[in-house]
Coordinates of C-alpha atoms in Angstrom, one line a residue:
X1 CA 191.2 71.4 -103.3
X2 CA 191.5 67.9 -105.1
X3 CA 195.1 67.4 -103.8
X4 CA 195.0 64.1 -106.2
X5 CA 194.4 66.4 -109.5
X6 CA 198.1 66.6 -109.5
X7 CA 199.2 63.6 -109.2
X8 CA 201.6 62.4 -112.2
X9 CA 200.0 59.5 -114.0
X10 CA 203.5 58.6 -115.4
X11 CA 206.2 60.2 -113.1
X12 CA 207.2 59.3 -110.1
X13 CA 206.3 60.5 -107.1
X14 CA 206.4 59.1 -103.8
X15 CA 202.8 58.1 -101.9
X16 CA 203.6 61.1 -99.2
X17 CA 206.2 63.3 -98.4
X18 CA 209.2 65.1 -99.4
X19 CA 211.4 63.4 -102.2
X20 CA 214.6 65.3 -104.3
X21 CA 217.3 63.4 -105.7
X22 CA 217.3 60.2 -107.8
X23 CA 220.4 57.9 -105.5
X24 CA 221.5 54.4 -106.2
X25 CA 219.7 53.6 -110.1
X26 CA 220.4 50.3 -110.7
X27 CA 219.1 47.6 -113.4
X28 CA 218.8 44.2 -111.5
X29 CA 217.0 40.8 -111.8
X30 CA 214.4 42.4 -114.3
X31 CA 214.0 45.4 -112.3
X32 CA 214.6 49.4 -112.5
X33 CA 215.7 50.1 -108.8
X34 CA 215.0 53.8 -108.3
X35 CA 216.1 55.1 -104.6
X36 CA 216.0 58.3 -103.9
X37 CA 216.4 61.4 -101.3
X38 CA 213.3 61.4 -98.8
X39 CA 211.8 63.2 -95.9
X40 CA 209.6 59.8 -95.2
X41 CA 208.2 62.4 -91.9
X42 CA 207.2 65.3 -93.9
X43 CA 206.7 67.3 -97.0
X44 CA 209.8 69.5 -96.5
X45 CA 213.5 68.7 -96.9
X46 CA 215.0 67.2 -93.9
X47 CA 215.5 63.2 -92.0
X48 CA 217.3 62.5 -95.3
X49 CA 217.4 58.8 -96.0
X50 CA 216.6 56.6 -99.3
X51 CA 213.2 55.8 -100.4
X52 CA 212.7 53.2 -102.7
X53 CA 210.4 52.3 -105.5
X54 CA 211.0 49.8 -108.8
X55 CA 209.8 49.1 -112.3
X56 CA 209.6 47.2 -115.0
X57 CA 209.6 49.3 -117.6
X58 CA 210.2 52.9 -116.1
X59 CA 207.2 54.1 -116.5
X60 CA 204.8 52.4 -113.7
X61 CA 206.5 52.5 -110.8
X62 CA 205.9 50.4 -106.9
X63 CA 206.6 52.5 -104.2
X64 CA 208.5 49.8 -101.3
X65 CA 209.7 51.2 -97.7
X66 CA 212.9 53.2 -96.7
X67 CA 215.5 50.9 -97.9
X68 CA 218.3 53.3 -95.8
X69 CA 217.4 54.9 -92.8
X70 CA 218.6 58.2 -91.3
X71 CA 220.5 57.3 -88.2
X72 CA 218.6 60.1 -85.5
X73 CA 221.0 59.1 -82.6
X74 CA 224.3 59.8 -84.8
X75 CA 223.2 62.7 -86.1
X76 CA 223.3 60.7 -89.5
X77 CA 221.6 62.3 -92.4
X78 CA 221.8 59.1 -95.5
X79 CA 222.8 62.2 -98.4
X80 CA 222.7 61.0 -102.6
X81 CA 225.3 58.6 -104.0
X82 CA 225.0 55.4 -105.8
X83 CA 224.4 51.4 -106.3
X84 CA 226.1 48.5 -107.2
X85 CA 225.6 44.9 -107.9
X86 CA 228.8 42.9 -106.0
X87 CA 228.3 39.6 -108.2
X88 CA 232.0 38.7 -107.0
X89 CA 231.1 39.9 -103.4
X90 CA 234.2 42.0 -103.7
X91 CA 233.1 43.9 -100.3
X92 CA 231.8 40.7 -98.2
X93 CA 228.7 39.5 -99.2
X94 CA 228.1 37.4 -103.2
X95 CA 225.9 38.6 -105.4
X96 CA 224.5 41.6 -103.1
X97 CA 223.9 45.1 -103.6
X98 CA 226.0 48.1 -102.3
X99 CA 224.8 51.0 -102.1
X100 CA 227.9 54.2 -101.2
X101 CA 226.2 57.3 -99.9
X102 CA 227.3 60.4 -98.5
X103 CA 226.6 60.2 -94.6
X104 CA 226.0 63.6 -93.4
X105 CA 226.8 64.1 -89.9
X106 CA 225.9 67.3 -87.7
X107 CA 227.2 68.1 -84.1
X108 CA 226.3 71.8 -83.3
X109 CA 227.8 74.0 -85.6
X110 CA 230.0 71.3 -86.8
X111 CA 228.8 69.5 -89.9
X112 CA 231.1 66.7 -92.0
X113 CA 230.4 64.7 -95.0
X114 CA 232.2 61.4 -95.9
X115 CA 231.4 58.4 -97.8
X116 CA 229.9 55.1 -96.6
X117 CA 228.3 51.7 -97.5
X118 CA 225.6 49.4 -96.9
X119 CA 225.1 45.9 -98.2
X120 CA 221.6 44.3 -99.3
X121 CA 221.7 41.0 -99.7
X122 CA 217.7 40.6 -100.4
X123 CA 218.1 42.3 -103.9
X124 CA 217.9 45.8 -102.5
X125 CA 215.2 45.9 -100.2
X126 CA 217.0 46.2 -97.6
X127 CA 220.4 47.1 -96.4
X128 CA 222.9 46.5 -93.8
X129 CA 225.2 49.9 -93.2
X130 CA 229.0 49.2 -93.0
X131 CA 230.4 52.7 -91.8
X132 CA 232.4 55.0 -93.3
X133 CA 234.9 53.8 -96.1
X134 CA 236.0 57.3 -97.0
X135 CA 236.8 59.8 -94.6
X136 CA 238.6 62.9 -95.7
X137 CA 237.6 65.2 -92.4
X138 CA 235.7 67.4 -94.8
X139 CA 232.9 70.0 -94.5
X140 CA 231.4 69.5 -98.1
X141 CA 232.4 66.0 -99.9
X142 CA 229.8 64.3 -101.6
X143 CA 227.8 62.5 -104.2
X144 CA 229.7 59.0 -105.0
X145 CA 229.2 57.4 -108.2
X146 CA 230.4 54.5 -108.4
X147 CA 230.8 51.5 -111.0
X148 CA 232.6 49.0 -112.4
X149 CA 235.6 49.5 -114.8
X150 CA 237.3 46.7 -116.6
X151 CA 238.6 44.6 -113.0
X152 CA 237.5 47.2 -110.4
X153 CA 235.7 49.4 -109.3
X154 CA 236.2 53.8 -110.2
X155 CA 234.3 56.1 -107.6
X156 CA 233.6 59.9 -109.1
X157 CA 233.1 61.6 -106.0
X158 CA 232.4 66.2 -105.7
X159 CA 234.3 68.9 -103.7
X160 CA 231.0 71.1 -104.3
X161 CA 233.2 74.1 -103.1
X162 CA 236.3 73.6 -104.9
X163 CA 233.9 73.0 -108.5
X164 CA 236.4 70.1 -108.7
X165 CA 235.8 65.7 -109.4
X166 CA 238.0 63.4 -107.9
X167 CA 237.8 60.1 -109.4
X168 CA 239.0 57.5 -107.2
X169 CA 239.5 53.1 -107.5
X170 CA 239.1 50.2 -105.3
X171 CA 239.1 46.8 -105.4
X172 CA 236.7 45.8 -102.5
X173 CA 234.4 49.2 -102.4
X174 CA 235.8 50.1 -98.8
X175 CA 240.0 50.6 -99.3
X176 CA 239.8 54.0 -102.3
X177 CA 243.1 55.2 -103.7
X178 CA 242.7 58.4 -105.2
X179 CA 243.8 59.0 -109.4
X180 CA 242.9 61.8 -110.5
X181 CA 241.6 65.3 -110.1
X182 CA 238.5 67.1 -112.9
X183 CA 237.5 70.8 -112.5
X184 CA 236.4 73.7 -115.0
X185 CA 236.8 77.6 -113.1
X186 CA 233.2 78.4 -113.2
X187 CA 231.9 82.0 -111.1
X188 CA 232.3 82.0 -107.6
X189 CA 229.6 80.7 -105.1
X190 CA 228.3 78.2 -108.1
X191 CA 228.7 74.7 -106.4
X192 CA 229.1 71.4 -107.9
X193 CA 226.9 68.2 -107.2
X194 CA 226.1 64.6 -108.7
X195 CA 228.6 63.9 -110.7
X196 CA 228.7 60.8 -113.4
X197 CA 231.3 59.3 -115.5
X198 CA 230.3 56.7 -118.4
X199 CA 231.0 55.7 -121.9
X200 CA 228.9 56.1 -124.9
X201 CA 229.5 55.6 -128.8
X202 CA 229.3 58.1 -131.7
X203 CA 229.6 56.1 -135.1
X204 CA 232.0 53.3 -133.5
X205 CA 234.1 55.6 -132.1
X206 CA 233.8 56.0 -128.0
X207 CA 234.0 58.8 -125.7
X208 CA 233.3 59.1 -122.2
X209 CA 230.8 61.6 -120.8
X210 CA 231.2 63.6 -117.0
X211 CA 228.1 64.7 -115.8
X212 CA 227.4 67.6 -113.5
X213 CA 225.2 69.6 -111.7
X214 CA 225.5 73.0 -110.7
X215 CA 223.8 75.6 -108.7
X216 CA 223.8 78.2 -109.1
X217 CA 224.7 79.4 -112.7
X218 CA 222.6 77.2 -114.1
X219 CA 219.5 78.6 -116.8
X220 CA 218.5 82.2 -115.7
X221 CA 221.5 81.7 -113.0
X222 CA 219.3 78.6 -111.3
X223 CA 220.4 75.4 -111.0
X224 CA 221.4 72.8 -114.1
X225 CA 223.4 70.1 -115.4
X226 CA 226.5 70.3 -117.2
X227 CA 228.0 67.6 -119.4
X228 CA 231.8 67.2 -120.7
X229 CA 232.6 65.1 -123.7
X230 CA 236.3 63.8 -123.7
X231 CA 238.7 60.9 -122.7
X232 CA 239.1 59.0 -120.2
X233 CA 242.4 56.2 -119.7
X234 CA 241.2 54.7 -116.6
X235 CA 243.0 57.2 -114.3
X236 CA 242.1 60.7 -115.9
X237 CA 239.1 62.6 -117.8
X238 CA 240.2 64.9 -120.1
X239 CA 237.7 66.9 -121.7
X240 CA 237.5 67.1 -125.9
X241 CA 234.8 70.3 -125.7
X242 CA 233.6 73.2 -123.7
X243 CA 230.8 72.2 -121.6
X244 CA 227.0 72.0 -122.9
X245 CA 223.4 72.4 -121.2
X246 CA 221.9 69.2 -120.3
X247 CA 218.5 70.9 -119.4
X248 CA 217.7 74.3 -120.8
X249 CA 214.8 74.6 -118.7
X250 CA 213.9 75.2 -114.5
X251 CA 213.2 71.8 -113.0
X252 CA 215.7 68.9 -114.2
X253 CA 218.3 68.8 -111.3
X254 CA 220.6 66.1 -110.1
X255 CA 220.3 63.8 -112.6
X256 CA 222.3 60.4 -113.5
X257 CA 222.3 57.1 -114.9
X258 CA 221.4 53.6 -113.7
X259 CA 224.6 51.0 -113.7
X260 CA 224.1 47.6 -115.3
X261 CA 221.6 48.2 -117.4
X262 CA 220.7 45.1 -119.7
X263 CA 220.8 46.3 -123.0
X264 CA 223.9 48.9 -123.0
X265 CA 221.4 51.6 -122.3
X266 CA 222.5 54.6 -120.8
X267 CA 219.3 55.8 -119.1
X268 CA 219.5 58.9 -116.6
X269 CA 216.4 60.3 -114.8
X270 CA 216.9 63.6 -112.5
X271 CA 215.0 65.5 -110.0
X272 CA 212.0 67.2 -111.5
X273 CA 212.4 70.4 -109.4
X274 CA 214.9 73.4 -109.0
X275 CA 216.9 74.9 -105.7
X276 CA 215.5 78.3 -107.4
X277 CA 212.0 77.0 -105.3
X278 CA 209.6 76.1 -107.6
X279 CA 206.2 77.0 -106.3
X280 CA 204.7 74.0 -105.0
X281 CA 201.1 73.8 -103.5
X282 CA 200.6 72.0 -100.6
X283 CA 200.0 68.5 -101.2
X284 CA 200.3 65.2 -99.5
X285 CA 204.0 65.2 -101.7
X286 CA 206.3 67.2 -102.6
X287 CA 208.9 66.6 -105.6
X288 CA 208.7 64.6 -108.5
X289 CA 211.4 63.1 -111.1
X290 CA 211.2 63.5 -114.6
X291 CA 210.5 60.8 -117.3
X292 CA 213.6 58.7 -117.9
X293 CA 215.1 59.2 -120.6
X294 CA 217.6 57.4 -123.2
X295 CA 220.9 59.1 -123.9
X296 CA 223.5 58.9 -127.3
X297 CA 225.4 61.1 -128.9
X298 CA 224.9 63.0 -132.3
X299 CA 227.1 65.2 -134.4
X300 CA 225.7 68.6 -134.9
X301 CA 226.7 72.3 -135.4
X302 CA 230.5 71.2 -135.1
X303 CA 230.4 69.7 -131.9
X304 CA 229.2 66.8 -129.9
X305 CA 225.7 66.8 -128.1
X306 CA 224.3 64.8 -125.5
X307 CA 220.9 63.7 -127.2
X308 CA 217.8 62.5 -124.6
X309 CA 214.8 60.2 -125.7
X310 CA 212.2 59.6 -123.4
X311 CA 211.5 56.5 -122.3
X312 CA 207.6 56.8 -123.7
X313 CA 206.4 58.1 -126.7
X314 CA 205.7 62.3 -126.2
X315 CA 202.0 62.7 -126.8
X316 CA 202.0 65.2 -129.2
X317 CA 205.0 66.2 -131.9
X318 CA 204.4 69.9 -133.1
X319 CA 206.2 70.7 -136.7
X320 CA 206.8 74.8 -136.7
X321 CA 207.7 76.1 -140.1
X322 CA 211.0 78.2 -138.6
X323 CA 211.8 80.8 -141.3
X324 CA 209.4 83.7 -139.7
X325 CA 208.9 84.2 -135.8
X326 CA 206.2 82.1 -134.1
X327 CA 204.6 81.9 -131.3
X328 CA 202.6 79.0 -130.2
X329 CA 201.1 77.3 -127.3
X330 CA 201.6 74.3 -125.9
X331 CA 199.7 72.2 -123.0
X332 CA 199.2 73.7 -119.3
X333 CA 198.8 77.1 -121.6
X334 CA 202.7 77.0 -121.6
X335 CA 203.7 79.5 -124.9
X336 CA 206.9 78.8 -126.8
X337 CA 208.7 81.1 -128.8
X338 CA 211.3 80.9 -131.9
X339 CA 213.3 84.2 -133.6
X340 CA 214.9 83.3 -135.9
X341 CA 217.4 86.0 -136.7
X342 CA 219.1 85.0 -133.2
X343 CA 218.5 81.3 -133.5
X344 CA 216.8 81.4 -130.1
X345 CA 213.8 78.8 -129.0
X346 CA 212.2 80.1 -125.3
X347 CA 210.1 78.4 -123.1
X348 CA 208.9 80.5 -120.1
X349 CA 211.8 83.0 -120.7
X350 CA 214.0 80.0 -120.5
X351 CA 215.6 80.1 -124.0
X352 CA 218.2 77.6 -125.9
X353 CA 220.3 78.3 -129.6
X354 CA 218.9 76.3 -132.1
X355 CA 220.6 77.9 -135.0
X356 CA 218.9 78.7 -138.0
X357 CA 216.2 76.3 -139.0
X358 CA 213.9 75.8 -142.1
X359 CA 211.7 73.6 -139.3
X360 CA 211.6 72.8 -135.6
X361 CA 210.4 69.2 -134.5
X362 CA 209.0 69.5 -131.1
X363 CA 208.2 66.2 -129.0
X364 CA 205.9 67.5 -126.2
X365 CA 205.3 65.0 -122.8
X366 CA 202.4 66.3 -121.0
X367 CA 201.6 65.0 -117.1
X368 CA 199.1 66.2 -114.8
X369 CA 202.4 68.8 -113.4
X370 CA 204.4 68.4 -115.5
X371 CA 205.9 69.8 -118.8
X372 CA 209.1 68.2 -120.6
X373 CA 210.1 69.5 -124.4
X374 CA 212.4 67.6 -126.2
X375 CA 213.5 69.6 -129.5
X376 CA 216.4 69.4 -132.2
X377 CA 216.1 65.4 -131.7
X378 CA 217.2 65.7 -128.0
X379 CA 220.0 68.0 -127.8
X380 CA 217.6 70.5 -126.7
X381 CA 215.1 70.0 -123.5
X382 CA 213.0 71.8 -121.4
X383 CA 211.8 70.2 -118.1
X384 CA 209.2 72.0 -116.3
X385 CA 206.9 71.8 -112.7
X386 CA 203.7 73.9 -113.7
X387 CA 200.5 73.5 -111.2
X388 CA 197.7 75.5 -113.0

């Protein structure tokens, strides 16, 4: 088998070995710093620590080595969490680089999460671990994102368990008093991951958006992202709206948002894969992320949606007259459907309400894997893995 006949020409995937979730996205000195969840021993999950690749312009991507290292003789496992540029070297060291993670530490039975930091001060190449800053004795306590609010700095930090956000402030990265508490009662079992907070603008007017993945009860009951629109006062995030679908498709997971991005972007990229096990051949890598893409908000259908533009131009847009039922086909022999007496657009049998349409604008980005649909100008997107 030509393992390399899958290789995505515009997706990121490491060289070898295991990746999952996109950790510490940060925008600095011209560069896209992507860092992410690695196995840099294997093609299965496990040794977590932080690979590391950059970009200029998120599409063509240098793969550099592990910038954070599993510690093997403390049972140390380097789990997701975020980056930071410390211009005011608020935590020790000017104009570096802190990266808080979720250390994952496993003696026997007994397993513990809490949150730590490391300090580059080569531009985030490499990075000097600084112990735990955030010790709550906890089993499951993850996920920091953290950035910089007005004169400090705001951590949003998940009890996966509990389905609950706890957004916390510091003034040095290390001391974190705790403000305020975020949860929504979802079904038993479904646990909470990766959360972000930030702010975008709808004609002037801002809101803040708290992002979330879940698994499961996510599309067909896998895994998924959920996004809140509401308020936030510095302290507390108050949502404005039920909860919407960031991905309506299988293999977007874990996604957030790079801090101090130059041109008041908000740019997320996620995890092109699923806990629901995609099938994956056996190559020399495993995982992949999806395109970045560009995020705003639009008005539509009475509420307020979460809209995602890919950072490249799709290569095909298909224009589907939407008054009769269709069927048509799309790359990798993918079909999509539309029936238009339920609204309902499906993908591989996962579906999305589109309403009532006289047309349906699909934007179609094809990779050699890979299969992302961006419809209704972004509010609606399918994300899959396909090997055929």
């Amino acid at each position: 088998m030509n393992t390399e006949r899958y290789r995505p020409k515009f997706h990121f995937t490491p060289k070898q070995n295991w990746i999952n979730d996109p950790n510490g996205l940060i925008w600095h000195d011209g560069k896209y710093h992507l860092y992410y969840q690695h196995n840099p021993f294997g093609t299965a999950w496990g040794h977590m620590s932080w690979g590391h690749a950059t970009s200029d312009d998120l599409i063509h991507w240098v793969e550099h080595p592990v910038a954070i290292p599993e510690d093997s003789n403390a049972n140390e496992a380097i789990f997701s969490g975020s980056a930071v540029f410390d211009e005011q070297g608020t935590a020790g060291a000017e104009g570096s680089i802190v990266a808080c993670y979720t250390s994952h530490v496993e003696q026997g039975e007994s397993k513990k999460q809490y949150q730590s930091i490391a300090i580059s001060t080569d531009g985030g190449y490499t990075f000097e671990k600084q112990g735990s800053v955030l010790d709550r004795n906890l089993r499951d306590f993850r996920d920091p994102k953290v950035f910089r609010y007005q004169d400090h700095w705001l951590m949003v930090v998940v009890h996966p368990l509990d389905q609950e956000i706890e957004i916390l402030r510091s003034d040095d990265l290390r001391n974190w008093e705790s403000l305020s508490f975020f949860a929504y009662p979802m079904d038993e079992g479904v646990i909470w991951e990766c959360p972000d907070l930030f702010q975008l603008e709808l004609n002037g007017d801002p809101h803040w958006v708290l992002i979330i993945s879940v698994n499961p009860g996510g599309p067909k009951n896998g895994s998924g992202t959920l996004y809140f629109v509401g308020e936030f006062d510095g302290k507390t995030f108050t949502a404005s709206q039920p909860p919407q679908w960031l991905e309506f498709g299988r293999d977007n997971y874990a996604g957030v948002t790079f801090n101090q991005e130059p041109n008041g972007e908000r740019i997320l990229i996620g995890w092109m894969n699923s806990w629901g096990k995609t099938p994956h051949p056996d190559l020399p890598w495993t995982g992949a992320m999806t395109i970045p893409r560009r995020l705003r908000l639009v008005s539509m259908q009475g509420s307020i949606w979460l809209a995602q533009e890919p950072v490249m131009a799709p290569q095909n847009k298909i224009t589907l007259s939407a008054t009769n039922n269709f069927t048509s086909v799309l790359p990798h022999g993918i079909s999509v459907d539309y029936q238009p007496d339920t609204g309902t657009l499906s993908i591989l049998g996962y579906e999305a309400h589109v309403g009532q349409q006289q047309e349906l604008v699909l934007e179609v980005l094809e990779d050699a894997c890979s299969l992302e649909v961006f419809a209704m100008n972004g509010t609606r997107v399918f994300s899959f893995l396909v090997f055929d």
